[in-house]
Short mmCIF file of C-alpha atoms and ligand atoms in Angstrom, two decimals:
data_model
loop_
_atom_site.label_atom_id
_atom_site.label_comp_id
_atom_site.label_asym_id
_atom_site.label_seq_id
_atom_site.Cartn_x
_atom_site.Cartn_y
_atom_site.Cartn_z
CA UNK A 1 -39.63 -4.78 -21.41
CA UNK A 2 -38.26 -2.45 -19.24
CA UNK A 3 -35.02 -3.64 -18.02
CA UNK A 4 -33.38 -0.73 -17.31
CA UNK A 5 -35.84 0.81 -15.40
CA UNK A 6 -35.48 1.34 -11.69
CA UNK A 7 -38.35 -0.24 -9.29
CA UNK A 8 -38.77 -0.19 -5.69
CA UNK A 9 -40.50 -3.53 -5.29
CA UNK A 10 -38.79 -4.48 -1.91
CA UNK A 11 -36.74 -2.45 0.77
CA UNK A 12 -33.69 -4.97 -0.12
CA UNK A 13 -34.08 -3.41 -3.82
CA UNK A 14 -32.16 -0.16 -1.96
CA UNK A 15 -28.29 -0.02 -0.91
CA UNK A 16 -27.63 1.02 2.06
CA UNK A 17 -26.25 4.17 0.45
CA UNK A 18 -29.70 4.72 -1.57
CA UNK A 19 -31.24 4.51 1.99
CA UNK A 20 -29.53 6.92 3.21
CA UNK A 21 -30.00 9.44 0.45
CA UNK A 22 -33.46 8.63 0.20
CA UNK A 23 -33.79 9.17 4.08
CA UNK A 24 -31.84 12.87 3.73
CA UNK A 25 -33.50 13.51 0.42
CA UNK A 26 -37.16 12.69 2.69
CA UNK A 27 -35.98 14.91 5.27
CA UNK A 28 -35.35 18.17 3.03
CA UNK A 29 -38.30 17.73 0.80
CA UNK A 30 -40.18 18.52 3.86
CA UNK A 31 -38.14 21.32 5.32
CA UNK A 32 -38.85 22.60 1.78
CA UNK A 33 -40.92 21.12 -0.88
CA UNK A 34 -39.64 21.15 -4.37
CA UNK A 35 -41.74 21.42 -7.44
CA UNK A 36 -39.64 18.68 -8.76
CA UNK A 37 -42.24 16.70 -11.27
CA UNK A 38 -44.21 19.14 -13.37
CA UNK A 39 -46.15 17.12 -15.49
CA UNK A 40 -45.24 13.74 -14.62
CA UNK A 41 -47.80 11.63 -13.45
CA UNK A 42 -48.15 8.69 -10.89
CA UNK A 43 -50.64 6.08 -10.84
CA UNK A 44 -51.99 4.69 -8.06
CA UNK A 45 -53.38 1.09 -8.85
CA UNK A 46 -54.99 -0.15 -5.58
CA UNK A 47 -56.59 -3.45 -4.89
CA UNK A 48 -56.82 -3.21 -1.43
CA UNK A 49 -57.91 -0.26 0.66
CA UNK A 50 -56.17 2.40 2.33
CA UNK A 51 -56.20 5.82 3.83
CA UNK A 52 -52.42 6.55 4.52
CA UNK A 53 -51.19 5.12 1.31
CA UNK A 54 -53.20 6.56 -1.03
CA UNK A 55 -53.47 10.21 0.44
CA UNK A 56 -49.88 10.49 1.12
CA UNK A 57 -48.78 9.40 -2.38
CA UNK A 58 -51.71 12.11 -3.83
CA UNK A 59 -50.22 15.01 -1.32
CA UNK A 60 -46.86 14.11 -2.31
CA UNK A 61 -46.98 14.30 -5.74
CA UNK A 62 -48.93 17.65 -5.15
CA UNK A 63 -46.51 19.15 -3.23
CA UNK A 64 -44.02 17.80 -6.61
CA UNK A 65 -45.43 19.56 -8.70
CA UNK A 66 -47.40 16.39 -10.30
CA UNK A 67 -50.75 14.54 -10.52
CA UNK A 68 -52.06 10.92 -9.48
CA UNK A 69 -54.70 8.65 -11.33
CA UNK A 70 -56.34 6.51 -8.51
CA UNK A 71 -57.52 3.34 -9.51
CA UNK A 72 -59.83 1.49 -6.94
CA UNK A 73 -60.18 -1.71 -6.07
CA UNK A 74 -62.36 -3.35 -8.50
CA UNK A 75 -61.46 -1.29 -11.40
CA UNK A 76 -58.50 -2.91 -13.12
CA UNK A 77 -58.69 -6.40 -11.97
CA UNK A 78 -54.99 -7.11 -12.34
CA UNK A 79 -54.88 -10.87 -13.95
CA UNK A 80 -58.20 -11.19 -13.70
CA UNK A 81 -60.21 -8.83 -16.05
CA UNK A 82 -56.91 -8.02 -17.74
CA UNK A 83 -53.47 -10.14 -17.81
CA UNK A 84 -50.67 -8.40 -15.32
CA UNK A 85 -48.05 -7.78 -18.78
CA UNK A 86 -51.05 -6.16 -20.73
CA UNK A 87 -51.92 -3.72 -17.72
CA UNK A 88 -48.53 -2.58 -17.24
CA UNK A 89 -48.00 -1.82 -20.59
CA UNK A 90 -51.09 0.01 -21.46
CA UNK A 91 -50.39 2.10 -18.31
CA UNK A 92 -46.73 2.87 -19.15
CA UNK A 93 -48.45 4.45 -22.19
CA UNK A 94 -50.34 6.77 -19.76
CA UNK A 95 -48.32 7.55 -16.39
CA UNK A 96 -44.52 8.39 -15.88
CA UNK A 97 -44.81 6.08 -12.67
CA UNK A 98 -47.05 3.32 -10.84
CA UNK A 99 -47.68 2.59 -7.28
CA UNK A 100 -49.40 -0.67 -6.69
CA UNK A 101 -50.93 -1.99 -3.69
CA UNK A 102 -51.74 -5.98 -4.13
CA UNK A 103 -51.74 -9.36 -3.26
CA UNK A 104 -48.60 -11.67 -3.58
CA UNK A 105 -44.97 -10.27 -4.28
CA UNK A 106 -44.94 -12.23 -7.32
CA UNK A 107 -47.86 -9.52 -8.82
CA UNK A 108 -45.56 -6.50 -8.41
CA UNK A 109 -42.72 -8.70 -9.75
CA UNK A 110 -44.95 -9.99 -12.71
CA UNK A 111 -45.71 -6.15 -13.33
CA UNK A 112 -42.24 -4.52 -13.30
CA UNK A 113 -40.91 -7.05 -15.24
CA UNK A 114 -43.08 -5.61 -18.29
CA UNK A 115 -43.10 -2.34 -17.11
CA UNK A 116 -41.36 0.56 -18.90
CA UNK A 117 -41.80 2.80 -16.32
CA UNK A 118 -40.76 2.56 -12.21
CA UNK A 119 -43.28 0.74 -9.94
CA UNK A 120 -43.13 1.33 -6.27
CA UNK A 121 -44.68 -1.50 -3.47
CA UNK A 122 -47.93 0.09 -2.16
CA UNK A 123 -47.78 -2.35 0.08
CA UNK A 124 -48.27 -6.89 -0.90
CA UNK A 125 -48.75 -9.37 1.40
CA UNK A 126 -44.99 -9.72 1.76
CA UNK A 127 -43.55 -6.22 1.73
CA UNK A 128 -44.49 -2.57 2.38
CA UNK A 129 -40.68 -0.45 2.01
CA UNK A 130 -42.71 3.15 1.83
CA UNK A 131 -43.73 1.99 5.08
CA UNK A 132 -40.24 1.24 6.18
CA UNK A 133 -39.02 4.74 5.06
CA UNK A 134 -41.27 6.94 6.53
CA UNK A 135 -40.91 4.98 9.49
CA UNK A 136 -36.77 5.14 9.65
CA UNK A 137 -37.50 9.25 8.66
CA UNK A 138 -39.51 9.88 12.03
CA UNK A 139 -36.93 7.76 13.75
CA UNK A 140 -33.94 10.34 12.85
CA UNK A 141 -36.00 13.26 13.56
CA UNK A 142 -36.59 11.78 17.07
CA UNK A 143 -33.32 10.26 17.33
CA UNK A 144 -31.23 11.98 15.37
CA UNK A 145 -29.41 10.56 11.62
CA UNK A 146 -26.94 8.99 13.14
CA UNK A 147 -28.80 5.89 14.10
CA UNK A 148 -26.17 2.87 14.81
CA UNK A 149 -26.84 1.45 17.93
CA UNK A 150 -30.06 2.63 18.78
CA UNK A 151 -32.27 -0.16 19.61
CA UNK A 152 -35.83 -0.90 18.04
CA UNK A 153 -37.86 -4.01 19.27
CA UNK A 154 -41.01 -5.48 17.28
CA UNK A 155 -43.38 -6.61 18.64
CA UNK A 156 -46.20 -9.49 17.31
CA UNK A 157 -46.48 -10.64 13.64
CA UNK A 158 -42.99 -11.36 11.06
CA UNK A 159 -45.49 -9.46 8.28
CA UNK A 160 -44.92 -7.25 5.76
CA UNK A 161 -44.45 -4.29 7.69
CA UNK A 162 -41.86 -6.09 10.10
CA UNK A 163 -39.98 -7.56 7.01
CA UNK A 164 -39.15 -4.20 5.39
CA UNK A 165 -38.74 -2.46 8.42
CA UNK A 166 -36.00 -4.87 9.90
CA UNK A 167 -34.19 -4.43 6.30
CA UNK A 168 -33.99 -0.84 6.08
CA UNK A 169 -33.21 -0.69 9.86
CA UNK A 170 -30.56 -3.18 9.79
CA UNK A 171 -28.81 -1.21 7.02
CA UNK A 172 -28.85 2.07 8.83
CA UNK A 173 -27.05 0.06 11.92
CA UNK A 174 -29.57 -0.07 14.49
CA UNK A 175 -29.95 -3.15 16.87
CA UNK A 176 -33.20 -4.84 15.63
CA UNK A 177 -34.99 -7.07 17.70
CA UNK A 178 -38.05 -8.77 16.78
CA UNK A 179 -40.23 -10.72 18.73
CA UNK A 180 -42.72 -13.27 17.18
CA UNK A 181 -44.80 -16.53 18.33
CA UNK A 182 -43.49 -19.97 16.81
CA UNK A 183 -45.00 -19.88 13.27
CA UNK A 184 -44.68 -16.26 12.85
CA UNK A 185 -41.32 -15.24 12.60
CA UNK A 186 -40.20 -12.87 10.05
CA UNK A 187 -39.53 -14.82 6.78
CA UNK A 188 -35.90 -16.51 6.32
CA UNK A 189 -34.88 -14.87 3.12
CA UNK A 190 -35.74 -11.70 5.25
CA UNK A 191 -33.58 -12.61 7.94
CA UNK A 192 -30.70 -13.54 5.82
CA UNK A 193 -31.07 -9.75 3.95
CA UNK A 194 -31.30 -8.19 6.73
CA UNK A 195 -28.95 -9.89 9.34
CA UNK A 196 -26.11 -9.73 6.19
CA UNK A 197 -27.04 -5.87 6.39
CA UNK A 198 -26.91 -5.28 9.95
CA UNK A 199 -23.69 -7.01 9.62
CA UNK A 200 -22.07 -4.34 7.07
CA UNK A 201 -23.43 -1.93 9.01
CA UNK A 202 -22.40 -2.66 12.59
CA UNK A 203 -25.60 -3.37 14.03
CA UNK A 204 -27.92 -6.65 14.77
CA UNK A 205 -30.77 -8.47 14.26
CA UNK A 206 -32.49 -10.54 17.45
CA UNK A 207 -34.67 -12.71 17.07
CA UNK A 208 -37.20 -13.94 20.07
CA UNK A 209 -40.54 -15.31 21.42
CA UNK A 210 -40.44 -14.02 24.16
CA UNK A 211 -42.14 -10.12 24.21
CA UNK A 212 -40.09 -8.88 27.37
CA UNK A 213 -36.23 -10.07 25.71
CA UNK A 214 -37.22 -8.19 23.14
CA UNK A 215 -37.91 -4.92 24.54
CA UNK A 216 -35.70 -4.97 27.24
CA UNK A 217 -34.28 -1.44 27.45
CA UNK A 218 -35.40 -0.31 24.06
CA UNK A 219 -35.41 2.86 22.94
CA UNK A 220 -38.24 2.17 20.34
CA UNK A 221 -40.93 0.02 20.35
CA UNK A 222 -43.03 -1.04 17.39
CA UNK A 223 -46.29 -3.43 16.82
CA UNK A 224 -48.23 -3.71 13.89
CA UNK A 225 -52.12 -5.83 13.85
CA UNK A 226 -52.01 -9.44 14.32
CA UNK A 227 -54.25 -10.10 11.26
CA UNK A 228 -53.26 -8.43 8.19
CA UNK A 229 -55.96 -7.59 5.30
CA UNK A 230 -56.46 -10.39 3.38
CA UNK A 231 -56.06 -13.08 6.98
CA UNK A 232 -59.39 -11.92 8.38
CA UNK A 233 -60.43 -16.15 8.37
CA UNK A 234 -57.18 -16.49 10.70
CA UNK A 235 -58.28 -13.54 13.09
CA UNK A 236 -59.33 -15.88 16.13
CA UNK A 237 -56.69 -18.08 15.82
CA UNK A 238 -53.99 -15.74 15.76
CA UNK A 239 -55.77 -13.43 18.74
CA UNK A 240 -55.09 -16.78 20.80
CA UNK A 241 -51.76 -17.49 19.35
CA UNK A 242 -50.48 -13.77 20.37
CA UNK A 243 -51.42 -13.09 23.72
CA UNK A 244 -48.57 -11.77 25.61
CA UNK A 245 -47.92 -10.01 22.61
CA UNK A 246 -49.74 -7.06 23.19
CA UNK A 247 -48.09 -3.22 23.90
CA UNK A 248 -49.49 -2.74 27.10
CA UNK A 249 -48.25 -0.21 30.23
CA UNK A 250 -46.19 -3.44 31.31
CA UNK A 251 -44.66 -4.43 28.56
CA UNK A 252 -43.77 -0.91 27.85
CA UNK A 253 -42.25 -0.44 31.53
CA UNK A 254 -39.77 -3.07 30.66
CA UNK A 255 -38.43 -0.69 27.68
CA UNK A 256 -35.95 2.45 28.18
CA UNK A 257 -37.25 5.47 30.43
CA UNK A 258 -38.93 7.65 27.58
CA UNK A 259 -39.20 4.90 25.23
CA UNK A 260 -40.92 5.96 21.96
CA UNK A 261 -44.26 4.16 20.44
CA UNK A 262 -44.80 3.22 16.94
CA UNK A 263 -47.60 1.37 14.46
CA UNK A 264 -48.11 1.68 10.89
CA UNK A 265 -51.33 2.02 11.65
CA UNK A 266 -54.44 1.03 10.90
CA UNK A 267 -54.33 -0.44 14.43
CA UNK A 268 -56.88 -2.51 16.18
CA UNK A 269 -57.09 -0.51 19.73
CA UNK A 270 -57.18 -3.36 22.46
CA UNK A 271 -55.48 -6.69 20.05
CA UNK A 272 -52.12 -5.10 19.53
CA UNK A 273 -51.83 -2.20 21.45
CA UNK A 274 -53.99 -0.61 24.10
CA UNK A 275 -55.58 2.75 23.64
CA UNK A 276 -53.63 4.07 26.76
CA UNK A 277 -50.06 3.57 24.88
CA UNK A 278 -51.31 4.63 21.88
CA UNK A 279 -51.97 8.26 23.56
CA UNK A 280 -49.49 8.33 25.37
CA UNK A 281 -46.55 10.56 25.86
CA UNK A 282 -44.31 8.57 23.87
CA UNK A 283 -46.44 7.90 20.85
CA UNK A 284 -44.95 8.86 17.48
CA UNK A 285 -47.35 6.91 16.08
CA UNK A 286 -49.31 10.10 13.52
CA UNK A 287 -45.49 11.91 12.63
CA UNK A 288 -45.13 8.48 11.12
CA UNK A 289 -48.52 8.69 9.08
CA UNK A 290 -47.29 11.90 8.21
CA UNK A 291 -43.83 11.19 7.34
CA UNK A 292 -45.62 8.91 4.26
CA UNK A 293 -46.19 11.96 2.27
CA UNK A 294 -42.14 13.12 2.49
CA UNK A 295 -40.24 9.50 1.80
CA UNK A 296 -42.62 8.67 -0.71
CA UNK A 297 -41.94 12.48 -2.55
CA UNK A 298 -37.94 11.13 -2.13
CA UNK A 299 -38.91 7.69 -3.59
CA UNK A 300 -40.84 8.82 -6.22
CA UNK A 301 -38.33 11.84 -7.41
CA UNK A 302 -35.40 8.92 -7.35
CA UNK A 303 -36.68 6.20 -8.97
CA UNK A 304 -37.71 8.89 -11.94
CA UNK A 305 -34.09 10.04 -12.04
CA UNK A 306 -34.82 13.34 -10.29
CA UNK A 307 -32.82 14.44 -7.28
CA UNK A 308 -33.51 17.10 -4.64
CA UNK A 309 -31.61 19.25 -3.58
CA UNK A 310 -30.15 18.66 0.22
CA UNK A 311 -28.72 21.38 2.10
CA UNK A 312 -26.87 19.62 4.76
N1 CP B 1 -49.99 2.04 6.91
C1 CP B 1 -50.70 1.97 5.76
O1 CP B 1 -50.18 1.52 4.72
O2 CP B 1 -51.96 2.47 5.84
P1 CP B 1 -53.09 2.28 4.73
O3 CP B 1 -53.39 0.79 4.67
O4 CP B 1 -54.26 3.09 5.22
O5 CP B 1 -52.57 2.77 3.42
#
């Protein structure tokens, strides 16, 4: 079993000091990629889609030097055609690294715990930290590294996105708020990480229903879809349950001057967020998307015990 070996299953398996280097170690990987993985190999076992996810993990290890095995959907059938501990052996005997994208948390855990090589979240149901990164790298670039203070609202759904967002953000300082109907506030284990972090750090973590408290001079606003993959039976039920909830031209007027836009993406134009914020100005929405490629180069260098170099 692979004990010793280093996973990134949640954005609470980082310090706040790996964060940071991570973040830096992002940053100069794209001022100047470094071959940094000849040879080694990552693969990518998906059983959901994606577009960001995958391409950004196959560019990154590109621009490393290495090569990616992409296993769709279908293929492996993770404790279905094949038991979790017997995939994630065979595959150690294969791949220097694996990036899965899957159901529950408790897959990914199941995995790693037989795994002799890292795994990185791809994204479950609970968690997505190479989200989180990538997202916290195209906040310094527009904000600068220094980010204790600076105030980031969310917007809608306490998902998977929002969970490892307000960890890694609460570590770096920032004042989180988050705003959520009853019934869908970020989970309590993720509050407790992340408000404990915040603490250590100097910053906060809000928690509201109501849209406007939350964004309420903000320099950053964030939203993510109201019905993530794998909800698609709840999708009426939660359209009702978040109106009000939507990143509009109002809701945004109630935010800083210059306030900037974000969202994982995919989005659904017209639920979450119109098509008018979306475009506009303030939108940082696709350096996000792009940042992918870049924190998950860092992650995947780290977590096989390879640093870049950072000229600070
Ligand atoms: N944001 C994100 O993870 O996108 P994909 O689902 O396309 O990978």
């Amino acid at each position: 079993m692979g004990d010793a070996v280093r996973h990134l299953l949640s954005a609470a398996d980082l310090s706040r000091e790996e964060i940071f280097f991570l973040l830096d170690a992002a940053a100069a990987l794209k001022r100047r990629p470094q071959r940094l993985l000849e040879g080694r190999e990552l693969a990518l076992l998906f059983e959901k889609p994606s577009l960001r996810t995958r391409v950004s993990f196959q560019v990154a290890m590109r621009h490393l030097g290495g090569e990616t095995i992409y296993l769709a959907p279908q293929e492996v059938g993770l404790g279905e055609r094949e038991a979790i501990q017997d995939v994630s052996r065979v595959l150690a005997r294969y791949v220097d690294i694996v990036a899965i994208r899957t159901y529950g948390q408790e897959i990914v855990e199941q995995y790693a715990k037989y795994s002799g090589i890292p795994v990185i979240n791809a994204l479950t149901n609970e968690e997505h930290p190479c989200q989180a990164l990538a997202d916290l790298l195209t906040v310094r670039e527009k904000l600068g590294d220094d980010l204790r203070g600076r105030s980031l609202a969310f917007i809608g759904d306490g998902n998977n996105v929002a969970s490892s967002l307000v960890i890694v953000a609460a570590s770096l300082g920032m004042d989180v708020r988050m705003a959520a109907p009853r019934g869908y506030m970020l989970p309590e284990a993720v509050i407790t990480e992340a408000s404990a972090r915040a603490e250590e750090a100097g910053g906060s973590l809000t928690l509201v229903h109501d849209p406007v408290d939350a964004v309420s001079g903000a320099e950053l606003l964030y939203t993510d879809v109201w019905t993530s993959m794998g909800q698609e039976r709840e999708a009426e039920r939660r359209r009702i349950d978040f109106v009000g909830y939507q990143l509009n031209r109002e809701l945004v007027s109630r935010a800083a001057p210059g306030a900037l836009i974000m969202h994982d993406l995919p989005a659904h134009r017209g639920d979450e967020i119109t098509d008018e914020v979306m475009e506009s100005e303030g939108s940082i929405i696709f350096d996000q998307a792009e940042n992918r490629i870049w924190a998950q180069a860092a992650a995947v260098a780290f977590l096989l015990g390879v640093a870049p170099q950072i000229e600070y």
